[in-house]
Short mmCIF file of C-alpha atoms and ligand atoms in Angstrom, two decimals:
data_model
loop_
_atom_site.label_atom_id
_atom_site.label_comp_id
_atom_site.label_asym_id
_atom_site.label_seq_id
_atom_site.Cartn_x
_atom_site.Cartn_y
_atom_site.Cartn_z
CA UNK A 2 7.81 20.20 -24.60
CA UNK A 3 7.14 16.91 -26.37
CA UNK A 4 9.68 14.23 -27.08
CA UNK A 5 9.51 10.81 -28.59
CA UNK A 6 7.99 8.46 -26.08
CA UNK A 7 10.22 6.39 -23.90
CA UNK A 8 13.47 6.52 -25.77
CA UNK A 9 16.24 6.98 -23.33
CA UNK A 10 18.06 10.18 -22.87
CA UNK A 11 21.20 9.80 -24.92
CA UNK A 12 19.19 9.05 -28.03
CA UNK A 13 15.90 10.80 -27.60
CA UNK A 14 16.29 13.77 -29.90
CA UNK A 15 13.52 13.85 -32.45
CA UNK A 16 14.20 14.69 -36.07
CA UNK A 17 15.84 18.10 -36.21
CA UNK A 18 14.56 19.11 -32.79
CA UNK A 19 17.09 19.93 -30.13
CA UNK A 20 15.73 19.46 -26.68
CA UNK A 21 16.46 22.14 -24.16
CA UNK A 22 17.18 19.86 -21.23
CA UNK A 23 18.45 22.42 -18.81
CA UNK A 24 20.30 20.00 -16.58
CA UNK A 25 21.51 17.81 -19.40
CA UNK A 26 24.95 18.90 -20.49
CA UNK A 27 25.79 15.88 -22.60
CA UNK A 28 22.79 15.94 -24.90
CA UNK A 29 23.93 15.20 -28.42
CA UNK A 30 22.03 15.49 -31.65
CA UNK A 31 21.22 12.15 -33.22
CA UNK A 32 18.79 11.35 -35.95
CA UNK A 33 15.53 9.70 -35.03
CA UNK A 34 15.21 5.98 -35.73
CA UNK A 35 13.49 5.04 -38.95
CA UNK A 36 9.99 4.62 -37.67
CA UNK A 37 8.26 4.22 -41.04
CA UNK A 38 4.56 3.89 -40.25
CA UNK A 39 5.20 3.79 -36.51
CA UNK A 40 4.63 7.07 -34.75
CA UNK A 41 5.33 6.87 -31.05
CA UNK A 42 3.09 8.57 -28.57
CA UNK A 43 4.65 11.85 -27.48
CA UNK A 44 5.67 12.34 -23.88
CA UNK A 45 5.54 15.68 -22.10
CA UNK A 46 8.91 16.24 -20.47
CA UNK A 47 9.63 18.46 -17.53
CA UNK A 48 13.14 19.24 -18.76
CA UNK A 49 14.43 18.24 -15.33
CA UNK A 50 17.21 15.79 -14.59
CA UNK A 51 17.07 13.86 -11.33
CA UNK A 52 20.19 12.12 -10.10
CA UNK A 53 19.38 9.28 -7.74
CA UNK A 54 21.54 6.71 -5.99
CA UNK A 55 20.71 3.13 -5.08
CA UNK A 56 22.69 0.41 -3.38
CA UNK A 57 21.90 -3.29 -2.94
CA UNK A 58 23.69 -4.89 0.01
CA UNK A 59 23.49 -7.30 2.90
CA UNK A 60 21.65 -5.62 5.77
CA UNK A 61 20.40 -6.30 9.25
CA UNK A 62 16.78 -5.27 9.48
CA UNK A 63 14.45 -5.14 12.46
CA UNK A 64 11.12 -6.76 11.56
CA UNK A 65 9.65 -5.52 14.84
CA UNK A 66 11.53 -7.08 17.71
CA UNK A 67 13.27 -9.58 15.46
CA UNK A 68 16.50 -8.66 13.72
CA UNK A 69 17.37 -10.67 10.60
CA UNK A 70 20.18 -10.54 8.09
CA UNK A 71 18.94 -10.21 4.53
CA UNK A 72 19.64 -8.39 1.28
CA UNK A 73 18.10 -4.95 0.90
CA UNK A 74 18.27 -1.63 -0.94
CA UNK A 75 19.92 0.36 1.84
CA UNK A 76 19.40 -0.62 5.46
CA UNK A 77 15.64 -1.10 5.60
CA UNK A 78 12.78 -3.00 4.05
CA UNK A 79 11.15 -1.70 1.97
CA UNK A 80 14.39 -0.18 0.68
CA UNK A 81 15.27 3.35 -0.34
CA UNK A 82 12.22 4.90 -1.99
CA UNK A 83 12.88 6.67 -5.27
CA UNK A 84 10.68 9.52 -6.45
CA UNK A 85 10.42 11.69 -9.54
CA UNK A 86 7.83 13.55 -11.62
CA UNK A 87 6.39 12.20 -14.87
CA UNK A 88 8.47 13.60 -17.71
CA UNK A 89 11.68 13.75 -15.68
CA UNK A 90 14.89 12.31 -16.98
CA UNK A 91 16.24 10.10 -14.20
CA UNK A 92 19.76 8.85 -13.71
CA UNK A 93 20.15 6.16 -11.08
CA UNK A 94 23.71 5.35 -10.03
CA UNK A 95 23.31 1.75 -8.89
CA UNK A 96 25.93 -0.05 -6.84
CA UNK A 97 25.82 -3.80 -6.22
CA UNK A 98 27.36 -4.61 -2.86
CA UNK A 99 25.74 -8.05 -2.71
CA UNK A 100 28.01 -11.11 -2.86
CA UNK A 101 26.25 -12.19 -6.09
CA UNK A 102 25.26 -10.62 -9.45
CA UNK A 103 21.95 -8.76 -9.48
CA UNK A 104 19.68 -6.62 -11.66
CA UNK A 105 17.13 -3.84 -11.12
CA UNK A 106 13.78 -3.85 -12.91
CA UNK A 107 11.58 -0.75 -12.67
CA UNK A 108 8.17 -2.36 -12.36
CA UNK A 109 5.49 -0.19 -13.97
CA UNK A 110 7.80 2.32 -15.64
CA UNK A 111 7.29 2.03 -19.39
CA UNK A 112 10.82 3.16 -20.19
CA UNK A 113 13.27 2.25 -22.94
CA UNK A 114 14.09 -1.43 -23.32
CA UNK A 115 17.82 -1.05 -22.66
CA UNK A 116 17.02 0.25 -19.14
CA UNK A 117 14.44 -2.44 -18.28
CA UNK A 118 16.83 -4.44 -16.13
CA UNK A 119 16.24 -7.98 -17.37
CA UNK A 120 19.60 -9.77 -17.40
CA UNK A 121 20.39 -11.56 -20.62
CA UNK A 122 17.50 -9.85 -22.43
CA UNK A 123 17.66 -6.07 -22.07
CA UNK A 124 20.37 -5.03 -19.65
CA UNK A 125 23.52 -6.78 -18.51
CA UNK A 126 23.63 -8.18 -15.02
CA UNK A 127 25.53 -6.09 -12.47
CA UNK A 128 28.32 -8.29 -11.01
CA UNK A 129 29.08 -8.45 -7.30
CA UNK A 130 30.92 -5.23 -6.44
CA UNK A 131 29.93 -3.67 -9.77
CA UNK A 132 27.80 -0.70 -10.66
CA UNK A 133 25.39 0.34 -13.40
CA UNK A 134 24.23 3.78 -14.47
CA UNK A 135 20.57 3.82 -15.40
CA UNK A 136 19.37 6.74 -17.53
CA UNK A 137 15.76 7.04 -18.67
CA UNK A 138 12.81 9.36 -19.13
CA UNK A 139 9.71 8.40 -17.14
CA UNK A 140 6.58 8.79 -19.24
CA UNK A 141 3.80 8.10 -16.73
CA UNK A 142 2.89 9.02 -13.16
CA UNK A 143 1.88 6.49 -10.57
CA UNK A 144 2.66 4.14 -7.74
CA UNK A 145 5.39 1.85 -9.01
CA UNK A 146 8.24 -0.15 -7.49
CA UNK A 147 11.48 -1.91 -8.29
CA UNK A 148 13.13 -5.24 -7.60
CA UNK A 149 15.80 -7.54 -9.05
CA UNK A 150 14.80 -9.54 -12.11
CA UNK A 151 16.22 -12.47 -10.16
CA UNK A 152 13.04 -13.92 -8.59
CA UNK A 153 14.66 -15.54 -5.54
CA UNK A 154 16.36 -12.21 -4.69
CA UNK A 155 12.94 -10.54 -4.74
CA UNK A 156 11.83 -12.98 -2.01
CA UNK A 157 14.58 -11.58 0.19
CA UNK A 158 14.37 -7.87 1.09
CA UNK A 159 15.16 -6.37 -2.32
CA UNK A 160 12.13 -4.20 -3.10
CA UNK A 161 11.21 -0.53 -2.74
CA UNK A 162 8.62 1.95 -4.00
CA UNK A 163 9.21 4.20 -7.01
CA UNK A 164 6.65 6.99 -6.82
CA UNK A 165 6.15 9.10 -9.94
CA UNK A 166 4.23 12.29 -9.27
CA UNK A 167 1.80 13.74 -11.77
CA UNK A 168 2.70 17.36 -12.59
CA UNK A 169 -1.05 17.99 -12.97
CA UNK A 170 -2.13 16.12 -9.84
CA UNK A 171 -5.05 17.94 -8.27
CA UNK A 172 -3.73 16.73 -4.91
CA UNK A 173 -7.05 16.64 -3.11
CA UNK A 174 -5.59 14.96 -0.06
CA UNK A 175 -3.75 16.08 3.06
CA UNK A 176 -1.12 13.39 3.33
CA UNK A 177 0.10 10.22 1.72
CA UNK A 178 1.09 6.84 3.12
CA UNK A 179 2.84 4.10 1.21
CA UNK A 180 1.92 0.59 2.36
CA UNK A 181 4.09 -2.22 1.04
CA UNK A 182 3.07 -5.80 1.83
CA UNK A 183 5.45 -8.73 1.81
CA UNK A 184 5.59 -12.43 2.67
CA UNK A 185 8.70 -13.07 4.74
CA UNK A 186 10.91 -16.08 5.43
CA UNK A 187 14.54 -14.94 4.96
CA UNK A 188 16.46 -15.27 8.22
CA UNK A 189 13.33 -16.52 10.04
CA UNK A 190 12.40 -19.76 8.27
CA UNK A 191 13.73 -21.58 5.24
CA UNK A 192 15.59 -19.38 2.75
CA UNK A 193 13.97 -18.63 -0.63
CA UNK A 194 16.66 -20.68 -2.40
CA UNK A 195 16.00 -23.67 -0.13
CA UNK A 196 12.24 -23.39 -0.70
CA UNK A 197 12.76 -23.36 -4.46
CA UNK A 198 15.06 -26.38 -4.19
CA UNK A 199 12.37 -28.23 -2.20
CA UNK A 200 9.68 -27.37 -4.71
CA UNK A 201 11.84 -28.55 -7.60
CA UNK A 202 13.04 -31.66 -5.77
CA UNK A 203 9.44 -32.58 -5.12
CA UNK A 204 8.85 -32.57 -8.85
CA UNK A 205 11.65 -35.10 -9.20
CA UNK A 206 9.56 -37.40 -7.02
CA UNK A 207 12.14 -38.30 -4.40
CA UNK A 208 12.48 -35.46 -1.94
CA UNK A 209 8.92 -34.31 -1.48
CA UNK A 210 6.71 -33.95 1.51
CA UNK A 211 8.98 -32.11 3.91
CA UNK A 212 6.79 -30.58 6.55
CA UNK A 213 8.12 -27.17 7.38
CA UNK A 214 5.78 -26.74 10.34
CA UNK A 215 4.95 -23.14 9.53
CA UNK A 216 8.61 -22.18 9.39
CA UNK A 217 8.53 -21.30 5.73
CA UNK A 218 8.06 -24.11 3.30
CA UNK A 219 5.84 -25.67 0.73
CA UNK A 220 2.11 -25.19 0.81
CA UNK A 221 -0.71 -26.99 -0.94
CA UNK A 222 -0.55 -25.10 -4.19
CA UNK A 223 -4.20 -24.05 -4.23
CA UNK A 224 -5.03 -20.37 -4.50
CA UNK A 225 -3.10 -19.81 -1.30
CA UNK A 226 0.18 -19.97 -3.21
CA UNK A 227 2.89 -22.60 -3.08
CA UNK A 228 4.73 -21.44 0.03
CA UNK A 229 3.73 -20.93 3.67
CA UNK A 230 5.53 -18.04 5.31
CA UNK A 231 6.30 -17.53 8.98
CA UNK A 232 5.60 -13.78 8.71
CA UNK A 233 3.65 -11.27 6.68
CA UNK A 234 4.81 -7.66 6.79
CA UNK A 235 3.51 -4.16 6.10
CA UNK A 236 6.40 -1.75 5.56
CA UNK A 237 8.86 -4.31 6.89
CA UNK A 238 7.15 -4.81 10.26
CA UNK A 239 5.56 -7.87 11.84
CA UNK A 240 1.95 -7.58 13.11
CA UNK A 241 3.10 -7.75 16.75
CA UNK A 242 5.09 -4.53 16.38
CA UNK A 243 3.47 -2.60 13.53
CA UNK A 244 4.35 0.78 12.12
CA UNK A 245 2.11 3.59 13.41
CA UNK A 246 0.85 6.14 10.89
CA UNK A 247 -0.31 9.30 12.64
CA UNK A 248 -2.77 11.88 11.33
CA UNK A 249 -5.68 14.01 12.50
CA UNK A 250 -9.34 12.98 12.38
CA UNK A 251 -11.02 14.32 9.26
CA UNK A 252 -7.84 14.34 7.19
CA UNK A 253 -7.93 12.84 3.72
CA UNK A 254 -5.10 10.41 3.13
CA UNK A 255 -3.89 8.90 -0.11
CA UNK A 256 -2.84 5.29 0.42
CA UNK A 257 -0.41 3.84 -2.10
CA UNK A 258 -0.68 0.07 -1.66
CA UNK A 259 1.97 -2.20 -3.18
CA UNK A 260 2.09 -6.02 -3.01
CA UNK A 261 5.78 -6.92 -3.25
CA UNK A 262 5.26 -10.54 -2.15
CA UNK A 263 6.79 -13.49 -3.91
CA UNK A 264 3.89 -15.93 -3.45
CA UNK A 265 1.02 -14.21 -1.60
CA UNK A 266 -2.17 -12.54 -2.74
CA UNK A 267 -3.65 -10.26 -0.07
CA UNK A 268 -7.07 -8.89 0.82
CA UNK A 269 -6.66 -5.50 2.47
CA UNK A 270 -8.93 -3.30 4.57
CA UNK A 271 -8.72 -0.36 6.95
CA UNK A 272 -10.80 -1.06 10.06
CA UNK A 273 -13.78 1.26 10.38
CA UNK A 274 -13.31 2.87 6.96
CA UNK A 275 -14.21 2.42 3.33
CA UNK A 276 -11.46 2.73 0.77
CA UNK A 277 -12.15 4.89 -2.25
CA UNK A 278 -10.01 3.27 -4.92
CA UNK A 279 -8.68 5.86 -7.37
CA UNK A 280 -5.80 4.25 -9.30
CA UNK A 281 -4.40 0.88 -10.18
CA UNK A 282 -0.85 0.24 -11.41
CA UNK A 283 -0.43 4.02 -11.64
CA UNK A 284 -3.44 4.72 -13.86
CA UNK A 285 -6.60 6.55 -12.73
CA UNK A 286 -9.84 4.58 -12.63
CA UNK A 287 -13.44 5.66 -12.10
CA UNK A 288 -13.32 5.96 -8.30
CA UNK A 289 -15.12 3.19 -6.47
CA UNK A 290 -15.71 2.65 -2.75
CA UNK A 291 -15.16 -0.69 -1.10
CA UNK A 292 -14.70 -2.21 2.33
CA UNK A 293 -11.89 -4.48 1.12
CA UNK A 294 -9.66 -5.02 -1.89
CA UNK A 295 -7.87 -8.00 -3.43
CA UNK A 296 -4.29 -7.34 -4.56
CA UNK A 297 -1.96 -9.76 -6.34
CA UNK A 298 1.83 -9.82 -6.43
CA UNK A 299 3.23 -6.86 -8.38
CA UNK A 300 -0.09 -4.95 -8.40
CA UNK A 301 -0.58 -1.49 -6.94
CA UNK A 302 -3.75 0.30 -5.86
CA UNK A 303 -4.19 3.87 -4.64
CA UNK A 304 -7.07 4.74 -2.34
CA UNK A 305 -8.37 7.84 -0.60
CA UNK A 306 -9.73 7.61 2.93
CA UNK A 307 -11.19 10.24 5.23
CA UNK A 308 -9.97 9.36 8.70
CA UNK A 309 -12.14 8.87 11.75
CA UNK A 310 -11.06 9.46 15.34
CA UNK A 311 -9.21 6.62 17.07
CA UNK A 312 -6.86 3.71 16.35
CA UNK A 313 -7.50 1.65 13.21
CA UNK A 314 -5.45 -1.29 11.93
CA UNK A 315 -4.78 -1.46 8.21
CA UNK A 316 -4.82 -5.24 7.75
CA UNK A 317 -3.59 -7.37 4.85
CA UNK A 318 -4.88 -10.93 5.04
CA UNK A 319 -2.96 -13.48 2.94
CA UNK A 320 -5.33 -15.43 0.70
CA UNK A 321 -5.50 -19.07 1.73
CA UNK A 322 -2.77 -18.75 4.37
CA UNK A 323 -2.69 -18.19 8.12
CA UNK A 324 -1.69 -14.92 9.75
CA UNK A 325 -1.98 -11.26 8.83
CA UNK A 326 0.15 -8.24 8.10
CA UNK A 327 -0.74 -4.83 9.45
CA UNK A 328 0.06 -1.20 10.15
CA UNK A 329 -1.75 1.03 12.65
CA UNK A 330 -3.48 4.28 11.78
CA UNK A 331 -3.72 6.54 14.82
CA UNK A 332 -5.70 9.78 14.88
CA UNK A 333 -6.67 9.77 18.54
CA UNK A 334 -6.76 7.75 21.76
CA UNK A 335 -7.67 4.12 22.06
CA UNK A 336 -6.25 0.67 22.69
CA UNK A 337 -4.33 -1.19 20.02
CA UNK A 338 -6.25 -4.32 18.93
CA UNK A 339 -4.51 -7.70 19.32
CA UNK A 340 -1.91 -8.70 16.72
CA UNK A 341 -4.34 -11.23 15.23
CA UNK A 342 -7.30 -8.80 14.98
CA UNK A 343 -9.16 -8.95 11.66
CA UNK A 344 -11.54 -6.08 10.94
CA UNK A 345 -15.11 -6.95 9.90
CA UNK A 346 -14.38 -5.19 6.57
CA UNK A 347 -12.47 -8.35 5.60
CA UNK A 348 -15.51 -10.62 5.86
CA UNK A 349 -17.34 -9.53 2.68
CA UNK A 350 -16.38 -10.12 -0.95
CA UNK A 351 -13.38 -7.93 -1.80
CA UNK A 352 -13.28 -5.58 -4.75
CA UNK A 353 -11.45 -7.13 -7.68
CA UNK A 354 -10.23 -5.84 -11.02
CA UNK A 355 -13.37 -7.19 -12.69
CA UNK A 356 -15.47 -4.30 -11.41
CA UNK A 357 -13.11 -1.45 -12.34
CA UNK A 358 -13.19 0.90 -15.34
CA UNK A 359 -10.64 3.31 -16.75
CA UNK A 360 -11.04 6.98 -15.80
CA UNK A 361 -12.07 9.31 -18.60
CA UNK A 362 -9.10 10.15 -20.80
CA UNK A 363 -7.00 7.17 -19.77
CA UNK A 364 -8.58 4.45 -21.93
CA UNK A 365 -6.90 3.31 -25.13
CA UNK A 366 -8.48 4.58 -28.34
CA UNK A 367 -11.16 2.02 -29.25
CA UNK A 368 -9.61 0.00 -32.05
CA UNK A 369 -9.95 -3.49 -33.48
CA UNK A 370 -6.81 -5.47 -32.68
CA UNK A 371 -4.42 -5.99 -35.60
CA UNK A 372 -3.25 -9.18 -33.96
CA UNK A 373 -4.72 -11.46 -31.31
CA UNK A 374 -2.51 -13.92 -29.50
CA UNK A 375 -3.01 -16.58 -26.88
CA UNK A 376 -1.25 -16.75 -23.57
CA UNK A 377 -2.29 -20.09 -22.10
CA UNK A 378 -1.16 -20.56 -18.50
CA UNK A 379 -0.49 -24.13 -17.44
CA UNK A 380 1.40 -26.31 -15.00
CA UNK A 381 1.04 -27.44 -11.44
CA UNK A 382 2.58 -28.63 -8.24
CA UNK A 383 2.86 -32.35 -8.99
CA UNK A 384 5.63 -31.79 -11.47
CA UNK A 385 6.87 -28.38 -10.32
CA UNK A 386 6.79 -26.66 -13.66
CA UNK A 387 4.77 -23.66 -14.78
CA UNK A 388 4.23 -22.88 -18.46
CA UNK A 389 2.92 -20.37 -20.98
CA UNK A 390 1.59 -21.84 -24.23
CA UNK A 391 2.84 -25.24 -23.09
CA UNK A 392 6.49 -24.21 -22.68
CA UNK A 393 8.74 -23.07 -19.88
CA UNK A 394 10.75 -19.90 -20.57
CA UNK A 395 13.79 -21.89 -21.70
CA UNK A 396 11.76 -23.41 -24.52
CA UNK A 397 9.43 -20.48 -25.18
CA UNK A 398 8.83 -18.97 -28.59
CA UNK A 399 8.37 -15.23 -27.94
CA UNK A 400 5.16 -13.58 -29.06
CA UNK A 401 5.69 -10.90 -31.70
CA UNK A 402 3.85 -7.82 -32.85
CA UNK A 403 4.72 -4.96 -35.20
CA UNK A 404 5.47 -1.47 -33.91
CA UNK A 405 2.35 0.65 -34.01
CA UNK A 406 -0.05 -2.30 -34.03
CA UNK A 407 -2.88 -2.82 -31.61
CA UNK A 408 -2.55 -6.22 -29.99
CA UNK A 409 -4.82 -8.37 -27.90
CA UNK A 410 -3.59 -11.05 -25.52
CA UNK A 411 -6.12 -13.75 -24.69
CA UNK A 412 -4.91 -15.01 -21.33
CA UNK A 413 -6.41 -18.31 -20.22
CA UNK A 414 -5.65 -20.11 -16.99
CA UNK A 415 -5.92 -23.90 -16.96
CA UNK A 416 -4.57 -24.21 -13.42
CA UNK A 417 -6.16 -24.21 -9.98
CA UNK A 418 -4.33 -21.04 -8.87
CA UNK A 419 -4.54 -17.33 -9.68
CA UNK A 420 -1.54 -15.98 -11.58
CA UNK A 421 -0.64 -12.26 -11.58
CA UNK A 422 0.47 -11.75 -15.18
CA UNK A 423 2.80 -8.80 -15.76
CA UNK A 424 3.90 -7.21 -19.03
CA UNK A 425 7.00 -5.02 -19.10
CA UNK A 426 7.29 -1.72 -20.95
CA UNK A 427 3.55 -1.13 -21.52
CA UNK A 428 0.26 -0.79 -19.80
CA UNK A 429 -2.54 -2.86 -21.20
CA UNK A 430 -6.25 -2.32 -20.90
CA UNK A 431 -8.36 -5.01 -19.30
CA UNK A 432 -11.22 -6.17 -21.49
CA UNK A 433 -14.57 -5.55 -19.81
CA UNK A 434 -17.99 -6.60 -21.04
CA UNK A 435 -19.80 -3.53 -22.31
CA UNK A 436 -17.25 -1.07 -20.98
CA UNK A 437 -13.71 0.06 -20.70
CA UNK A 438 -11.56 -1.82 -18.22
CA UNK A 439 -8.70 -0.22 -16.30
CA UNK A 440 -5.19 0.34 -17.65
CA UNK A 441 -2.78 -1.94 -15.79
CA UNK A 442 0.55 -3.70 -16.13
CA UNK A 443 -0.24 -6.67 -13.87
CA UNK A 444 -3.52 -8.58 -13.78
CA UNK A 445 -4.67 -11.44 -11.58
CA UNK A 446 -6.03 -14.20 -13.79
CA UNK A 447 -8.37 -16.36 -11.70
CA UNK A 448 -8.15 -20.18 -11.47
CA UNK A 449 -9.68 -21.76 -14.61
CA UNK A 450 -10.50 -18.20 -15.73
CA UNK A 451 -9.61 -15.94 -18.64
CA UNK A 452 -8.80 -12.26 -19.18
CA UNK A 453 -8.33 -10.38 -22.45
CA UNK A 454 -5.96 -7.42 -22.46
CA UNK A 455 -5.35 -4.88 -25.22
CA UNK A 456 -2.17 -2.95 -25.81
CA UNK A 457 -0.55 -0.66 -28.34
CA UNK A 458 2.93 -1.62 -29.50
CA UNK A 459 4.45 1.81 -28.91
CA UNK A 460 7.70 0.89 -27.16
CA UNK A 461 9.88 -1.43 -29.27
CA UNK A 462 12.09 -4.01 -27.59
CA UNK A 463 12.13 -7.42 -25.99
CA UNK A 464 9.57 -7.33 -23.20
CA UNK A 465 9.03 -9.95 -20.53
CA UNK A 466 5.51 -11.29 -20.00
CA UNK A 467 5.38 -13.44 -16.88
CA UNK A 468 3.70 -14.59 -13.74
CA UNK A 469 4.70 -12.39 -10.80
CA UNK A 470 4.72 -15.36 -8.45
CA UNK A 471 8.51 -15.54 -8.01
CA UNK A 472 8.50 -19.34 -7.77
CA UNK A 473 6.36 -19.71 -10.88
CA UNK A 474 8.58 -17.31 -12.82
CA UNK A 475 11.65 -19.26 -11.73
CA UNK A 476 9.94 -22.54 -12.67
CA UNK A 477 9.13 -21.41 -16.21
CA UNK A 478 6.01 -19.20 -16.35
CA UNK A 479 7.58 -16.48 -18.48
CA UNK A 480 7.69 -15.55 -22.13
CA UNK A 481 8.37 -12.40 -24.13
CA UNK A 482 6.70 -9.99 -26.51
CA UNK A 483 9.33 -8.93 -29.05
CA UNK A 484 9.24 -6.24 -31.71
CA UNK A 485 11.55 -3.82 -33.46
CA UNK A 486 10.90 -0.24 -34.60
CU1 C2O B 8 7.95 -6.83 -11.34
CU2 C2O B 8 9.29 -8.83 -14.66
O1 C2O B 8 8.65 -7.87 -12.96
CU1 CU B 9 1.84 -18.03 -11.40
#
């Protein structure tokens, strides 16, 4: 069955077509919006309704021998994983048991704008003690995640995977492991709100230069991010007490790797193994083998590995910062390497987005852009302000496009740091010289570098475009792409 792409359930009946949603008792017939020349891409639906529940609340979590109080989805970090199949209608009953208002953004799900979870733009904030019923159809499979669209809450424990299975997945693997990396300070070092206050105070000129002595604080602001963290985690565990992932030698494992950090780019590797990278941000790529991989905040990569016999750390090394995060893969006997062990796979140049191409059938139709727009990234540490096209979000003029148009964003970076730029509600295609770059929703733009991305305006609304460094987003590096049907 085909339905209009991405419109949410209560209004997604196409002209004169009644959808037989078996589990959907309250489907009502409405007329399709006037789409004039705009014809949305159809979505194959499964006809299935999934009812999910999610709660945000204060929680005590064990980081591996160290119990901290933080905010989480449920009682662990990462929080409660949600899972569905592409084409499912999903209802998430969300309850906010935090002492403050919050929001939930479904990062990577190109769903209807009203469900996008950006307070003040798409979806109202959920007050302390309040609840919100999300209701959307998921168009695309992939490794996705969710978090508050309140950046300083993201730097606490509020993040979790959202895995969307492909109904046509060939499934050529024996098992699957989800690996979520995070940079951690809450309850160990300075709180995210205090760090932000220090960064902003520094820009005022008076309060700068506090040395946090590795307890969570300001960093140099080069490519290593703006904040030093006392801990880096894989699946909520410190490197001294990592999670063990057990399997048998010879098994093929699908790794779903998510960087949920606020301020840390990682290079990842599995000791003794090559990673065959198969997807990024949910979309298939031409598979490519690598010893190590660079992953920015908000990005996801899937990889297949065939396991050897023994004990092998999966290590995530923070770019430009001290320490590591890790999990342990165990398929046989052997001693566990020291908590600081870095596999030799991390010594070479990591794979980056620049050498990836879209898998056959997933590229956008080749098409000259109807509109080309600039997204110039600026700002710096001296005056703690980060901008797009010279303005912070408060003063930004949103980009616009017309529904149905092909658009190109020319992203340029005039700063000394990488910025992971994320667009809501769409996947774009990375421009590649002489080829077809991967489909993604988040792209690392290198220091003093540039990236062109192409998109089709097939999901009308007000869509955030921003840096996924939580501190940069909070300090202004956000704008929007707005269009109506
Ligand atoms: Cu993952 Cu606007 O964010
Ligand atoms: Cu940034």
